[in-house]
PDB file of C-alpha atoms and ligand atoms in Angstrom:
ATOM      1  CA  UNK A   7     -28.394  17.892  12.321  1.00 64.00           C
ATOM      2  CA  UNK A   8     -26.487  15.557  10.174  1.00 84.00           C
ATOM      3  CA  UNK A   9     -24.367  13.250  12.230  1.00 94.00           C
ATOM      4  CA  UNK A  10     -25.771  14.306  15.337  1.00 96.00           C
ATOM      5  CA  UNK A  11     -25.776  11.588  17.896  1.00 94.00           C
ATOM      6  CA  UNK A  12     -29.349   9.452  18.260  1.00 96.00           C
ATOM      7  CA  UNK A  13     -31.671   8.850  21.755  1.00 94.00           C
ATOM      8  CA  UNK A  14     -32.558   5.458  20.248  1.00 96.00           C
ATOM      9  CA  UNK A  15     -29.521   4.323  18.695  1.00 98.00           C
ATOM     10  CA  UNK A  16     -27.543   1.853  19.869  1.00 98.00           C
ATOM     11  CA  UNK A  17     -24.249   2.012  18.282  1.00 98.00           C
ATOM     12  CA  UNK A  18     -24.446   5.918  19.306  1.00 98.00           C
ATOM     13  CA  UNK A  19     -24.664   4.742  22.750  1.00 98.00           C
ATOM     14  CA  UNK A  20     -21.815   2.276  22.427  1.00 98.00           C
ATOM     15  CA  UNK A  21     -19.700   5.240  20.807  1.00 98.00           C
ATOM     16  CA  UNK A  22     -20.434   7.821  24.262  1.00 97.00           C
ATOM     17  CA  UNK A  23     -19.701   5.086  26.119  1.00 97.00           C
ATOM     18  CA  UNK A  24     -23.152   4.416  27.540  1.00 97.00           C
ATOM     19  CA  UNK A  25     -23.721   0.987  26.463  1.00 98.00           C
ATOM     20  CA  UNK A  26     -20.601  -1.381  27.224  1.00 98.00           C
ATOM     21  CA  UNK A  27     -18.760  -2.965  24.443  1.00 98.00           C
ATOM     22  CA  UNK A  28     -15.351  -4.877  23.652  1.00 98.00           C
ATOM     23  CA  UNK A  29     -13.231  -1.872  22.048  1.00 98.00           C
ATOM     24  CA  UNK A  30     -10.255  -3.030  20.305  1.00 98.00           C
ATOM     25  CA  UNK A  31      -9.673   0.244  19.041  1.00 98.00           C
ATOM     26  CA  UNK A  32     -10.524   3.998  19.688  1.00 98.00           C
ATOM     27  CA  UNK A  33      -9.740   7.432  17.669  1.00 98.00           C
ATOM     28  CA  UNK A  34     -11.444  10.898  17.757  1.00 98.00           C
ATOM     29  CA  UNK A  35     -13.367   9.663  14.768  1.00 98.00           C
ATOM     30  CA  UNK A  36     -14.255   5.727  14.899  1.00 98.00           C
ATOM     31  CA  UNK A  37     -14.434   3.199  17.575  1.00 98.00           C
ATOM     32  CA  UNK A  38     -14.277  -0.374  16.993  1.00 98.00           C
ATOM     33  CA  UNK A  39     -15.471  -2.603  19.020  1.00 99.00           C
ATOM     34  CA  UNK A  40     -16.272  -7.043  18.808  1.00 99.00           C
ATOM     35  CA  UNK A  41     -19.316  -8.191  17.677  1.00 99.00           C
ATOM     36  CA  UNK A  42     -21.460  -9.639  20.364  1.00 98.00           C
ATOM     37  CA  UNK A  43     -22.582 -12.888  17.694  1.00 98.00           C
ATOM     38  CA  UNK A  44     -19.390 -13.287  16.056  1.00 98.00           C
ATOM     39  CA  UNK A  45     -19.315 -14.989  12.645  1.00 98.00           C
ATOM     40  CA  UNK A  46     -15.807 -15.617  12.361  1.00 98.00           C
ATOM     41  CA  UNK A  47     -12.777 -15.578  14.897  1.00 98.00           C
ATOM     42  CA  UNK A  48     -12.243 -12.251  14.364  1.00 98.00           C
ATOM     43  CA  UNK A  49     -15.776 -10.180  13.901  1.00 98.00           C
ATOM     44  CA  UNK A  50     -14.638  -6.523  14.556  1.00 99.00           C
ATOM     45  CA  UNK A  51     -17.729  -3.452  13.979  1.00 99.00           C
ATOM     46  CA  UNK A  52     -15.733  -0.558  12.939  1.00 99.00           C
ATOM     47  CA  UNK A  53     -18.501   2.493  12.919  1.00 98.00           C
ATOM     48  CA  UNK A  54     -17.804   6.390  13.383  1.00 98.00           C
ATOM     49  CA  UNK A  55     -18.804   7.892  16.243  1.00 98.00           C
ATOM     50  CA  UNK A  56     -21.311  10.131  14.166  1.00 98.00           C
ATOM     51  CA  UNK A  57     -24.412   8.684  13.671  1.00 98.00           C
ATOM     52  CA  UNK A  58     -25.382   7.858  10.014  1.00 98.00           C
ATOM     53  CA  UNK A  59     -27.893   5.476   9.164  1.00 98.00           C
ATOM     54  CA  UNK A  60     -25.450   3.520   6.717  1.00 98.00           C
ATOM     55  CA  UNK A  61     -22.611   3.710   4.826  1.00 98.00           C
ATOM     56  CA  UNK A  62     -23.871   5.207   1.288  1.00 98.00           C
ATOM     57  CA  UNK A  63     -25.263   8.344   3.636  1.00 98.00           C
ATOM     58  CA  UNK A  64     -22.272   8.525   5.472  1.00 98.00           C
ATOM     59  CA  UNK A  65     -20.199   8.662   2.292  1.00 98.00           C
ATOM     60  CA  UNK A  66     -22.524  11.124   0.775  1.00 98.00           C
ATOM     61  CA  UNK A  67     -22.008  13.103   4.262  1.00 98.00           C
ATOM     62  CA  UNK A  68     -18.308  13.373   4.774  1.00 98.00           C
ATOM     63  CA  UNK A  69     -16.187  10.458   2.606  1.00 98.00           C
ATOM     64  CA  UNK A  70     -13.352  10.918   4.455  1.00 98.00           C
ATOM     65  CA  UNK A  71     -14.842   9.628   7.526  1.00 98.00           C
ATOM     66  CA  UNK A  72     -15.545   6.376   5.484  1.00 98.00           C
ATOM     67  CA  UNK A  73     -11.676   6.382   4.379  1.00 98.00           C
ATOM     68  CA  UNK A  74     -11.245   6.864   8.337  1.00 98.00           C
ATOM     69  CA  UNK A  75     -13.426   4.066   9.128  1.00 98.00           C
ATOM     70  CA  UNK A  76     -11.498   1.678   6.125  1.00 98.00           C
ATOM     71  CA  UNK A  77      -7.865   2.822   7.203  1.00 98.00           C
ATOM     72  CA  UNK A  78      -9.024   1.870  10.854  1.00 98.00           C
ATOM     73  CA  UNK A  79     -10.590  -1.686  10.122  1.00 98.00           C
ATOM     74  CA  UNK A  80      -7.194  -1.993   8.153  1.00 98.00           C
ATOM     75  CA  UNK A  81      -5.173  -0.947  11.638  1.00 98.00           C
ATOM     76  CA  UNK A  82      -7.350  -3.627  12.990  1.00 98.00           C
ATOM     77  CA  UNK A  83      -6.982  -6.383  10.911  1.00 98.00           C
ATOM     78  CA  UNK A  84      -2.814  -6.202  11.299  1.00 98.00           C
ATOM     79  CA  UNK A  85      -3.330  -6.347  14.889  1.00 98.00           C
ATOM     80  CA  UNK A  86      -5.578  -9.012  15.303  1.00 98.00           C
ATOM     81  CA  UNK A  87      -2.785 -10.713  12.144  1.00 98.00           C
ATOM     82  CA  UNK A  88      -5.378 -11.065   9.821  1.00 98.00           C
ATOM     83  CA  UNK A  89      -3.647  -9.266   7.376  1.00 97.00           C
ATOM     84  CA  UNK A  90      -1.523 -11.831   5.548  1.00 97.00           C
ATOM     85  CA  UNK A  91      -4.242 -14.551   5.516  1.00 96.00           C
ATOM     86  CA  UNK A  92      -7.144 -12.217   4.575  1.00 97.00           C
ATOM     87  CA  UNK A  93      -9.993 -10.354   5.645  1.00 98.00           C
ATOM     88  CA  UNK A  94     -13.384  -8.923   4.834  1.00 98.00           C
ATOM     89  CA  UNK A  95     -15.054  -5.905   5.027  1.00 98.00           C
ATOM     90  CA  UNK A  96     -18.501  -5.395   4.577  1.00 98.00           C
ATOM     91  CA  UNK A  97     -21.171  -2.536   5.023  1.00 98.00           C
ATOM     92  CA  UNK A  98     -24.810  -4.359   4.819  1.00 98.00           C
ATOM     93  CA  UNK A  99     -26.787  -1.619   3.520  1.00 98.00           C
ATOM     94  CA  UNK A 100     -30.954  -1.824   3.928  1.00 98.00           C
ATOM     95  CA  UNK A 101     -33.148  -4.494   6.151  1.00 98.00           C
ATOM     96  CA  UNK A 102     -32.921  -6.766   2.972  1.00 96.00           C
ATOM     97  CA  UNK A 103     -28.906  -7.118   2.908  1.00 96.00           C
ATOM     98  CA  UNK A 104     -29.263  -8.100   6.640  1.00 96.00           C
ATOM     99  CA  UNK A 105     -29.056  -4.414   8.627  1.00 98.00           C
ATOM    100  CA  UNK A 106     -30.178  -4.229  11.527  1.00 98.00           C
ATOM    101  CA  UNK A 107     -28.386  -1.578  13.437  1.00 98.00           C
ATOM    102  CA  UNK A 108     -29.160   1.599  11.375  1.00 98.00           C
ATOM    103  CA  UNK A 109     -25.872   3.415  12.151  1.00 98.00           C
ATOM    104  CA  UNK A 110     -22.945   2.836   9.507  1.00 98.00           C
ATOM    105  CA  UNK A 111     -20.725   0.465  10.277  1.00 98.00           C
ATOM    106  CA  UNK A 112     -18.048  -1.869   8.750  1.00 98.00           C
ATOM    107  CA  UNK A 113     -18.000  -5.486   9.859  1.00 98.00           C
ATOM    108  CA  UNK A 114     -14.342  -6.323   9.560  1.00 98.00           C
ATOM    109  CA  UNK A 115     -13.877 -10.593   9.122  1.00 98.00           C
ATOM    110  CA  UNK A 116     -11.588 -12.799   9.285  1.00 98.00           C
ATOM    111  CA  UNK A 117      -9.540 -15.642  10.839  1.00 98.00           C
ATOM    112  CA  UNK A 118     -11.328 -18.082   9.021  1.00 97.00           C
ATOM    113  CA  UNK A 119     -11.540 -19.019   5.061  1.00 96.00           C
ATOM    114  CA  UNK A 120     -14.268 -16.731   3.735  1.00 96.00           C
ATOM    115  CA  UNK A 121     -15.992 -18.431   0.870  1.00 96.00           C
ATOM    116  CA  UNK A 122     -17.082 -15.968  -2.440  1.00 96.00           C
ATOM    117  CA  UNK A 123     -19.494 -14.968  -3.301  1.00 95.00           C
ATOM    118  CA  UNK A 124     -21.387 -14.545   0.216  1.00 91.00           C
ATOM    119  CA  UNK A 125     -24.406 -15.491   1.443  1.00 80.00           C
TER     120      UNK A 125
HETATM  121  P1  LIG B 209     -25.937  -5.460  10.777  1.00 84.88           P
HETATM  122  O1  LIG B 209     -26.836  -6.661  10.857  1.00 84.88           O
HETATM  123  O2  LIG B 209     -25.077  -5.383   9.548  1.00 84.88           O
HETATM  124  O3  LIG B 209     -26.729  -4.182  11.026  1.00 84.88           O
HETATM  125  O4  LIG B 209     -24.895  -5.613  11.951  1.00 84.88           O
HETATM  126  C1  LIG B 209     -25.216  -5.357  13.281  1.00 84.88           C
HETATM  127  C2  LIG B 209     -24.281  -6.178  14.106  1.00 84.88           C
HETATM  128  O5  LIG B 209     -24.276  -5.653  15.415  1.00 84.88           O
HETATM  129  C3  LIG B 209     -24.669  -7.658  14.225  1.00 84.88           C
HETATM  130  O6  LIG B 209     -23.611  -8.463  13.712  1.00 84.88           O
HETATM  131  C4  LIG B 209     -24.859  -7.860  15.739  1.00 84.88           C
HETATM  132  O7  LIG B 209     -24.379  -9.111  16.185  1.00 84.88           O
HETATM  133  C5  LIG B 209     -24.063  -6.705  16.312  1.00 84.88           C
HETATM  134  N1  LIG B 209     -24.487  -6.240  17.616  1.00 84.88           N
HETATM  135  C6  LIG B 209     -25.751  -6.008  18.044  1.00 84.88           C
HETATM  136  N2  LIG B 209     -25.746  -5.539  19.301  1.00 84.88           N
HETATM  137  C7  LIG B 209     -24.439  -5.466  19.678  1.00 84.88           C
HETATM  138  C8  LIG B 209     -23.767  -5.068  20.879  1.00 84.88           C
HETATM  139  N3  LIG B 209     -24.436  -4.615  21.949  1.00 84.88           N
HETATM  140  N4  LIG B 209     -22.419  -5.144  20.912  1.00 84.88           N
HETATM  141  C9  LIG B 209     -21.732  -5.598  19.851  1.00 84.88           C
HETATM  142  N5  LIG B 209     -22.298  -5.971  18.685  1.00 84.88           N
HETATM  143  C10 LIG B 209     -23.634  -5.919  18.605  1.00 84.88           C
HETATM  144 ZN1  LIG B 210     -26.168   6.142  15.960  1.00 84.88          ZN
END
């Protein structure tokens, strides 16, 4: 079933607790959590706990999980005081915009000047 969690997933795992991460931040819905090869000071993964392979199924699945998973990353970025200096999120989308974990999740940025447009 849609959103159901995954054997093989990793970010599923990291969600039931299975696989150990740094959570920053926890709700019924989301769990965020630092990135393990952090591209900026702060590198936050925001992802929801349901498993969706990316963020344009997710949406298409319940969109107000995705304004969940943006109001969250937002929570995050005032706490880590990213807030008034600026902060990116992005949702790589397909193997050739760089995914590699095929669960939706937001990489939340900042700390650092980002330069625009990306890489
Ligand atoms: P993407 O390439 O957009 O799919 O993002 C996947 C991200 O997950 C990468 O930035 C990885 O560094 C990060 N990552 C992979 N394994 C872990 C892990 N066990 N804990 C935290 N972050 C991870
Ligand atoms: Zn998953």
């Amino acid at each position: 079933m849609a959103g159901e969690p995954q054997a093989d997933c990793l970010f599923c795992k990291i969600a039931a607790g299975e696989v150990p991460a740094t959570v920053v931040r926890e709700t019924e819905q989301i769990v965020a959590f630092r990135d393990i090869n952090p591209q900026a000071p702060t590198h936050v993964l925001v992802i929801p706990k349901a498993h969706y392979r990316d963020a344009a199924t997710l949406a298409a699945a319940q969109p107000q999980l995705v304004a969940d998973v943006l109001r969250e990353a937002a929570e995050v970025a005032a706490e880590e005081k990213i807030d008034a200096t600026g902060y990116r999120i992005v949702f790589n989308t397909g193997a050739g915009a760089g995914q590699t974990v095929f669960h939706a999740h937001a990489h939340l940025l900042g700390g650092r000047g980002l330069e625009w447009p990306p890489g």
